[in-house]
């Protein structure tokens, strides 16, 4: 059974502070890793699709790194703003069947 | 820009009733998916269609059927609804199977009494 673990489950961060959270996935048969942001009452929106070990991707104040050999990815948010409050999902794609396996998400709450 | 449109947004069913969730995308994507989302759990794949003309079971297919009607439309049918199928259902599409980012519909909240 393939497992994708995200930690922490939830996180409260003061506005202006930077933060990061983790996505752990199987280190074998890696194909790709996705990060999504899911705001309350909306649908998930893609942040990054990462495919290569050592990949670093950035979109504004949000960035992500990928380590396929040890099976983890970090998502970083610099200078958190209230609009960053959301659940952040990662999804691992195995090269054995190309299906996305989703983590349960990290719920981020930014305190003004 | 419609993107992925799914209907209905809300539905209440009695146990044993049937219904179909409709999904359409206007991005000319090849792959389409149906997920369910339950509290405390990640998104779970019910069925997917990697390309027009193909459908395959995902992680939790029991109690569901799908039809890829054409490249745009992918419907999910509950033949005999059960309370365990109470969930929020999301349709999604991607240009490329596997690597391509997913675009999601707004979700359909289904309650089975």
PDB file of C-alpha atoms in Angstrom:
ATOM      1  CA  UNK A   1       0.000   0.000   0.000  1.00  0.00           C
ATOM      2  CA  UNK A   2       1.440   3.353  -1.003  1.00  0.00           C
ATOM      3  CA  UNK A   3       1.241   6.033   1.656  1.00  0.00           C
ATOM      4  CA  UNK A   4       1.616   9.776   1.435  1.00  0.00           C
ATOM      5  CA  UNK A   5       2.080  11.457   4.798  1.00  0.00           C
ATOM      6  CA  UNK A   6       1.748  15.175   5.367  1.00  0.00           C
ATOM      7  CA  UNK A   7       2.817  16.939   8.515  1.00  0.00           C
ATOM      8  CA  UNK A   8       1.779  18.732  10.494  1.00  0.00           C
ATOM      9  CA  UNK A   9      -1.950  18.099  10.162  1.00  0.00           C
ATOM     10  CA  UNK A  10      -2.637  21.752  11.003  1.00  0.00           C
ATOM     11  CA  UNK A  11      -0.566  24.824  11.642  1.00  0.00           C
ATOM     12  CA  UNK A  12      -1.286  28.274  13.076  1.00  0.00           C
ATOM     13  CA  UNK A  13       1.141  30.942  11.925  1.00  0.00           C
ATOM     14  CA  UNK A  14       1.322  34.646  12.727  1.00  0.00           C
ATOM     15  CA  UNK A  15       0.875  36.984   9.771  1.00  0.00           C
ATOM     16  CA  UNK A  16       4.278  37.950   8.426  1.00  0.00           C
ATOM     17  CA  UNK A  17       6.048  34.829   9.677  1.00  0.00           C
ATOM     18  CA  UNK A  18       7.465  32.233   7.323  1.00  0.00           C
ATOM     19  CA  UNK A  19       6.533  28.584   7.567  1.00  0.00           C
ATOM     20  CA  UNK A  20       7.062  25.205   5.977  1.00  0.00           C
ATOM     21  CA  UNK A  21       5.517  21.761   5.990  1.00  0.00           C
ATOM     22  CA  UNK A  22       6.335  18.329   4.727  1.00  0.00           C
ATOM     23  CA  UNK A  23       5.080  15.708   2.330  1.00  0.00           C
ATOM     24  CA  UNK A  24       6.552  12.198   2.710  1.00  0.00           C
ATOM     25  CA  UNK A  25       6.146   9.592  -0.009  1.00  0.00           C
ATOM     26  CA  UNK A  26       7.643   6.243  -1.074  1.00  0.00           C
ATOM     27  CA  UNK A  27      11.211   6.656  -2.300  1.00  0.00           C
ATOM     28  CA  UNK A  28      10.892   3.944  -4.936  1.00  0.00           C
ATOM     29  CA  UNK A  29       9.093   4.071  -8.295  1.00  0.00           C
ATOM     30  CA  UNK A  30       8.881   7.855  -8.237  1.00  0.00           C
ATOM     31  CA  UNK A  31       7.200   9.524 -11.223  1.00  0.00           C
ATOM     32  CA  UNK A  32       5.981  12.941 -10.070  1.00  0.00           C
ATOM     33  CA  UNK A  33       4.808  14.939  -7.081  1.00  0.00           C
ATOM     34  CA  UNK A  34       2.030  17.531  -7.119  1.00  0.00           C
ATOM     35  CA  UNK A  35       1.272  20.331  -4.641  1.00  0.00           C
ATOM     36  CA  UNK A  36      -2.203  21.907  -4.474  1.00  0.00           C
ATOM     37  CA  UNK A  37      -3.787  24.678  -2.441  1.00  0.00           C
ATOM     38  CA  UNK A  38      -7.373  24.139  -1.334  1.00  0.00           C
ATOM     39  CA  UNK A  39      -9.229  27.127   0.065  1.00  0.00           C
ATOM     40  CA  UNK A  40     -12.425  26.593   2.044  1.00  0.00           C
ATOM     41  CA  UNK A  41     -15.547  26.375  -0.147  1.00  0.00           C
ATOM     42  CA  UNK A  42     -13.435  26.241  -3.302  1.00  0.00           C
ATOM     43  CA  UNK A  43     -11.790  23.448  -5.251  1.00  0.00           C
ATOM     44  CA  UNK A  44      -8.096  22.481  -5.171  1.00  0.00           C
ATOM     45  CA  UNK A  45      -5.761  24.495  -7.392  1.00  0.00           C
ATOM     46  CA  UNK A  46      -2.378  23.298  -8.577  1.00  0.00           C
ATOM     47  CA  UNK A  47       0.727  24.989  -7.209  1.00  0.00           C
ATOM     48  CA  UNK A  48       3.565  22.820  -8.518  1.00  0.00           C
ATOM     49  CA  UNK A  49       4.245  19.636 -10.446  1.00  0.00           C
ATOM     50  CA  UNK A  50       7.712  18.302  -9.645  1.00  0.00           C
ATOM     51  CA  UNK A  51       9.454  15.493 -11.436  1.00  0.00           C
ATOM     52  CA  UNK A  52      13.221  15.642 -10.846  1.00  0.00           C
ATOM     53  CA  UNK A  53      15.231  14.960  -7.710  1.00  0.00           C
ATOM     54  CA  UNK A  54      16.571  18.252  -6.416  1.00  0.00           C
ATOM     55  CA  UNK A  55      13.823  20.274  -8.170  1.00  0.00           C
ATOM     56  CA  UNK A  56      13.043  23.631  -6.626  1.00  0.00           C
ATOM     57  CA  UNK A  57       9.984  25.528  -7.810  1.00  0.00           C
ATOM     58  CA  UNK A  58       8.742  28.979  -6.843  1.00  0.00           C
ATOM     59  CA  UNK A  59       5.525  30.907  -7.315  1.00  0.00           C
ATOM     60  CA  UNK A  60       5.554  34.301  -5.599  1.00  0.00           C
ATOM     61  CA  UNK A  61       6.130  33.739  -1.875  1.00  0.00           C
ATOM     62  CA  UNK A  62       5.594  29.990  -2.112  1.00  0.00           C
ATOM     63  CA  UNK A  63       8.331  27.552  -3.016  1.00  0.00           C
ATOM     64  CA  UNK A  64       8.833  23.791  -2.926  1.00  0.00           C
ATOM     65  CA  UNK A  65      11.757  21.390  -2.913  1.00  0.00           C
ATOM     66  CA  UNK A  66      11.909  17.723  -3.827  1.00  0.00           C
ATOM     67  CA  UNK A  67      14.089  14.864  -2.602  1.00  0.00           C
ATOM     68  CA  UNK A  68      13.071  11.670  -4.381  1.00  0.00           C
ATOM     69  CA  UNK A  69      15.903   9.574  -2.935  1.00  0.00           C
ATOM     70  CA  UNK A  70      14.705  10.019   0.637  1.00  0.00           C
ATOM     71  CA  UNK A  71      11.040  10.498  -0.243  1.00  0.00           C
ATOM     72  CA  UNK A  72      10.097  13.983   0.913  1.00  0.00           C
ATOM     73  CA  UNK A  73       9.088  17.402  -0.368  1.00  0.00           C
ATOM     74  CA  UNK A  74       8.923  20.668   1.558  1.00  0.00           C
ATOM     75  CA  UNK A  75       6.560  23.541   0.865  1.00  0.00           C
ATOM     76  CA  UNK A  76       7.722  26.940   2.104  1.00  0.00           C
ATOM     77  CA  UNK A  77       5.679  30.113   2.496  1.00  0.00           C
ATOM     78  CA  UNK A  78       7.593  33.314   3.088  1.00  0.00           C
ATOM     79  CA  UNK A  79       5.966  36.195   4.938  1.00  0.00           C
ATOM     80  CA  UNK A  80       2.555  34.539   5.446  1.00  0.00           C
ATOM     81  CA  UNK A  81      -0.535  36.555   4.570  1.00  0.00           C
ATOM     82  CA  UNK A  82      -4.191  35.917   5.526  1.00  0.00           C
ATOM     83  CA  UNK A  83      -4.930  34.815   1.946  1.00  0.00           C
ATOM     84  CA  UNK A  84      -2.472  31.933   2.422  1.00  0.00           C
ATOM     85  CA  UNK A  85      -4.931  30.288   4.817  1.00  0.00           C
ATOM     86  CA  UNK A  86      -5.895  27.036   3.113  1.00  0.00           C
ATOM     87  CA  UNK A  87      -5.292  23.319   3.147  1.00  0.00           C
ATOM     88  CA  UNK A  88      -2.181  22.319   1.219  1.00  0.00           C
ATOM     89  CA  UNK A  89      -2.296  18.908  -0.431  1.00  0.00           C
ATOM     90  CA  UNK A  90       0.461  16.874  -1.959  1.00  0.00           C
ATOM     91  CA  UNK A  91      -0.023  13.922  -4.305  1.00  0.00           C
ATOM     92  CA  UNK A  92       2.531  11.284  -5.263  1.00  0.00           C
ATOM     93  CA  UNK A  93       2.487   9.528  -8.611  1.00  0.00           C
ATOM     94  CA  UNK A  94       4.046   6.110  -8.745  1.00  0.00           C
ATOM     95  CA  UNK A  95       5.770   4.955 -11.909  1.00  0.00           C
ATOM     96  CA  UNK A  96       4.126   1.548 -11.412  1.00  0.00           C
ATOM     97  CA  UNK A  97       0.556   2.662 -12.164  1.00  0.00           C
ATOM     98  CA  UNK A  98       0.638   6.472 -12.708  1.00  0.00           C
ATOM     99  CA  UNK A  99      -2.181   7.067 -10.265  1.00  0.00           C
ATOM    100  CA  UNK A 100      -2.100  10.012  -7.869  1.00  0.00           C
ATOM    101  CA  UNK A 101      -1.992   9.068  -4.192  1.00  0.00           C
ATOM    102  CA  UNK A 102      -3.048  12.021  -2.053  1.00  0.00           C
ATOM    103  CA  UNK A 103      -1.943  13.063   1.385  1.00  0.00           C
ATOM    104  CA  UNK A 104      -4.594  14.203   3.880  1.00  0.00           C
ATOM    105  CA  UNK A 105      -3.286  17.770   3.747  1.00  0.00           C
ATOM    106  CA  UNK A 106      -1.840  20.406   6.060  1.00  0.00           C
ATOM    107  CA  UNK A 107      -4.374  22.997   7.170  1.00  0.00           C
ATOM    108  CA  UNK A 108      -2.673  26.383   7.472  1.00  0.00           C
ATOM    109  CA  UNK A 109      -4.315  29.181   9.441  1.00  0.00           C
ATOM    110  CA  UNK A 110      -2.745  32.631   9.358  1.00  0.00           C
ATOM    111  CA  UNK A 111      -3.449  34.735  12.435  1.00  0.00           C
ATOM    112  CA  UNK A 112      -3.615  38.499  11.804  1.00  0.00           C
TER     113      UNK A 112
ATOM    114  CA  UNK B   1     -13.631  30.540 -18.519  1.00  0.00           C
ATOM    115  CA  UNK B   2     -15.782  27.603 -17.381  1.00  0.00           C
ATOM    116  CA  UNK B   3     -12.966  25.065 -16.834  1.00  0.00           C
ATOM    117  CA  UNK B   4     -14.503  22.004 -15.183  1.00  0.00           C
ATOM    118  CA  UNK B   5     -18.225  22.118 -14.517  1.00  0.00           C
ATOM    119  CA  UNK B   6     -20.015  19.517 -12.453  1.00  0.00           C
ATOM    120  CA  UNK B   7     -23.683  19.155 -11.585  1.00  0.00           C
ATOM    121  CA  UNK B   8     -25.548  19.004  -9.341  1.00  0.00           C
ATOM    122  CA  UNK B   9     -23.805  20.892  -6.544  1.00  0.00           C
ATOM    123  CA  UNK B  10     -26.018  19.385  -3.864  1.00  0.00           C
ATOM    124  CA  UNK B  11     -28.185  16.265  -3.786  1.00  0.00           C
ATOM    125  CA  UNK B  12     -30.020  14.322  -1.125  1.00  0.00           C
ATOM    126  CA  UNK B  13     -30.922  10.721  -1.895  1.00  0.00           C
ATOM    127  CA  UNK B  14     -32.655   7.918  -0.081  1.00  0.00           C
ATOM    128  CA  UNK B  15     -30.900   4.573   0.266  1.00  0.00           C
ATOM    129  CA  UNK B  16     -31.406   2.550  -2.899  1.00  0.00           C
ATOM    130  CA  UNK B  17     -32.042   5.497  -5.204  1.00  0.00           C
ATOM    131  CA  UNK B  18     -29.871   6.067  -8.231  1.00  0.00           C
ATOM    132  CA  UNK B  19     -28.367   9.220  -9.632  1.00  0.00           C
ATOM    133  CA  UNK B  20     -25.749  10.481 -12.069  1.00  0.00           C
ATOM    134  CA  UNK B  21     -23.200  13.215 -11.452  1.00  0.00           C
ATOM    135  CA  UNK B  22     -22.314  15.060 -14.626  1.00  0.00           C
ATOM    136  CA  UNK B  23     -18.934  16.583 -15.437  1.00  0.00           C
ATOM    137  CA  UNK B  24     -17.763  18.548 -18.447  1.00  0.00           C
ATOM    138  CA  UNK B  25     -14.479  20.279 -19.235  1.00  0.00           C
ATOM    139  CA  UNK B  26     -13.807  22.819 -21.966  1.00  0.00           C
ATOM    140  CA  UNK B  27      -9.988  22.688 -21.951  1.00  0.00           C
ATOM    141  CA  UNK B  28      -9.621  19.849 -24.475  1.00  0.00           C
ATOM    142  CA  UNK B  29      -8.021  17.688 -21.786  1.00  0.00           C
ATOM    143  CA  UNK B  30      -7.367  14.035 -22.424  1.00  0.00           C
ATOM    144  CA  UNK B  31      -7.728  12.687 -18.888  1.00  0.00           C
ATOM    145  CA  UNK B  32     -10.638  12.972 -16.488  1.00  0.00           C
ATOM    146  CA  UNK B  33     -11.155  11.752 -12.933  1.00  0.00           C
ATOM    147  CA  UNK B  34     -13.763  11.300 -10.251  1.00  0.00           C
ATOM    148  CA  UNK B  35     -12.714  11.661  -6.607  1.00  0.00           C
ATOM    149  CA  UNK B  36     -14.503  11.539  -3.304  1.00  0.00           C
ATOM    150  CA  UNK B  37     -13.414  13.507  -0.272  1.00  0.00           C
ATOM    151  CA  UNK B  38     -14.348  12.484   3.242  1.00  0.00           C
ATOM    152  CA  UNK B  39     -13.457  14.263   6.500  1.00  0.00           C
ATOM    153  CA  UNK B  40      -9.963  13.435   7.740  1.00  0.00           C
ATOM    154  CA  UNK B  41      -9.044  11.575   4.576  1.00  0.00           C
ATOM    155  CA  UNK B  42      -7.220  12.511   1.422  1.00  0.00           C
ATOM    156  CA  UNK B  43      -8.908  12.605  -1.945  1.00  0.00           C
ATOM    157  CA  UNK B  44      -9.668   9.070  -3.074  1.00  0.00           C
ATOM    158  CA  UNK B  45      -9.898   8.158  -6.725  1.00  0.00           C
ATOM    159  CA  UNK B  46     -13.102   6.405  -7.737  1.00  0.00           C
ATOM    160  CA  UNK B  47     -12.633   6.043 -11.492  1.00  0.00           C
ATOM    161  CA  UNK B  48     -10.569   7.707 -14.137  1.00  0.00           C
ATOM    162  CA  UNK B  49     -10.416   8.004 -17.891  1.00  0.00           C
ATOM    163  CA  UNK B  50      -6.851   8.372 -19.116  1.00  0.00           C
ATOM    164  CA  UNK B  51      -8.066   9.205 -22.610  1.00  0.00           C
ATOM    165  CA  UNK B  52     -11.304   9.317 -24.550  1.00  0.00           C
ATOM    166  CA  UNK B  53     -12.704   5.827 -24.954  1.00  0.00           C
ATOM    167  CA  UNK B  54     -11.052   4.344 -21.859  1.00  0.00           C
ATOM    168  CA  UNK B  55     -12.118   4.094 -18.236  1.00  0.00           C
ATOM    169  CA  UNK B  56     -10.433   2.372 -15.316  1.00  0.00           C
ATOM    170  CA  UNK B  57     -11.095   1.705 -11.661  1.00  0.00           C
ATOM    171  CA  UNK B  58      -9.355   3.746  -9.052  1.00  0.00           C
ATOM    172  CA  UNK B  59      -8.922   3.137  -5.345  1.00  0.00           C
ATOM    173  CA  UNK B  60     -12.636   2.969  -4.340  1.00  0.00           C
ATOM    174  CA  UNK B  61     -14.769   1.960  -7.350  1.00  0.00           C
ATOM    175  CA  UNK B  62     -17.342  -0.268  -5.633  1.00  0.00           C
ATOM    176  CA  UNK B  63     -20.900   1.013  -5.994  1.00  0.00           C
ATOM    177  CA  UNK B  64     -20.070   3.348  -8.880  1.00  0.00           C
ATOM    178  CA  UNK B  65     -20.022   3.279 -12.657  1.00  0.00           C
ATOM    179  CA  UNK B  66     -18.693   5.824 -15.114  1.00  0.00           C
ATOM    180  CA  UNK B  67     -19.120   6.792 -18.735  1.00  0.00           C
ATOM    181  CA  UNK B  68     -16.720   8.834 -20.818  1.00  0.00           C
ATOM    182  CA  UNK B  69     -19.364  10.137 -23.168  1.00  0.00           C
ATOM    183  CA  UNK B  70     -16.917  12.077 -25.342  1.00  0.00           C
ATOM    184  CA  UNK B  71     -13.698  13.995 -24.802  1.00  0.00           C
ATOM    185  CA  UNK B  72     -15.510  16.703 -22.824  1.00  0.00           C
ATOM    186  CA  UNK B  73     -17.827  14.717 -20.581  1.00  0.00           C
ATOM    187  CA  UNK B  74     -17.293  12.115 -17.863  1.00  0.00           C
ATOM    188  CA  UNK B  75     -20.254  11.051 -15.732  1.00  0.00           C
ATOM    189  CA  UNK B  76     -20.399   9.124 -12.449  1.00  0.00           C
ATOM    190  CA  UNK B  77     -23.408   6.951 -11.647  1.00  0.00           C
ATOM    191  CA  UNK B  78     -24.558   5.562  -8.333  1.00  0.00           C
ATOM    192  CA  UNK B  79     -26.873   2.676  -9.171  1.00  0.00           C
ATOM    193  CA  UNK B  80     -28.174   2.019  -5.661  1.00  0.00           C
ATOM    194  CA  UNK B  81     -27.042   4.687  -3.225  1.00  0.00           C
ATOM    195  CA  UNK B  82     -25.874   3.716   0.254  1.00  0.00           C
ATOM    196  CA  UNK B  83     -25.225   5.938   3.307  1.00  0.00           C
ATOM    197  CA  UNK B  84     -21.494   5.125   2.962  1.00  0.00           C
ATOM    198  CA  UNK B  85     -21.565   7.071  -0.289  1.00  0.00           C
ATOM    199  CA  UNK B  86     -22.363  10.302   1.525  1.00  0.00           C
ATOM    200  CA  UNK B  87     -19.427  12.449   0.522  1.00  0.00           C
ATOM    201  CA  UNK B  88     -18.222  15.393  -1.520  1.00  0.00           C
ATOM    202  CA  UNK B  89     -17.447  14.356  -5.081  1.00  0.00           C
ATOM    203  CA  UNK B  90     -14.951  16.169  -7.271  1.00  0.00           C
ATOM    204  CA  UNK B  91     -14.471  15.831 -10.979  1.00  0.00           C
ATOM    205  CA  UNK B  92     -11.078  16.797 -12.380  1.00  0.00           C
ATOM    206  CA  UNK B  93      -9.290  16.855 -15.699  1.00  0.00           C
ATOM    207  CA  UNK B  94      -5.702  17.064 -16.909  1.00  0.00           C
ATOM    208  CA  UNK B  95      -4.085  17.559 -20.249  1.00  0.00           C
ATOM    209  CA  UNK B  96      -1.642  14.710 -19.722  1.00  0.00           C
ATOM    210  CA  UNK B  97      -2.145  11.566 -17.656  1.00  0.00           C
ATOM    211  CA  UNK B  98       0.207  11.398 -14.670  1.00  0.00           C
ATOM    212  CA  UNK B  99       2.370  14.505 -14.944  1.00  0.00           C
ATOM    213  CA  UNK B 100      -0.269  17.062 -15.924  1.00  0.00           C
ATOM    214  CA  UNK B 101      -1.714  19.246 -13.194  1.00  0.00           C
ATOM    215  CA  UNK B 102      -5.330  18.600 -12.322  1.00  0.00           C
ATOM    216  CA  UNK B 103      -8.098  21.133 -12.739  1.00  0.00           C
ATOM    217  CA  UNK B 104     -11.017  20.526 -10.415  1.00  0.00           C
ATOM    218  CA  UNK B 105     -14.720  21.237 -10.531  1.00  0.00           C
ATOM    219  CA  UNK B 106     -16.410  22.920  -7.592  1.00  0.00           C
ATOM    220  CA  UNK B 107     -17.582  19.684  -6.024  1.00  0.00           C
ATOM    221  CA  UNK B 108     -20.920  17.974  -5.503  1.00  0.00           C
ATOM    222  CA  UNK B 109     -22.132  17.338  -1.966  1.00  0.00           C
ATOM    223  CA  UNK B 110     -24.156  14.151  -1.825  1.00  0.00           C
ATOM    224  CA  UNK B 111     -26.099  12.974   1.220  1.00  0.00           C
ATOM    225  CA  UNK B 112     -27.631   9.500   1.305  1.00  0.00           C
ATOM    226  CA  UNK B 113     -30.225   8.994   4.019  1.00  0.00           C
TER     227      UNK B 113
END
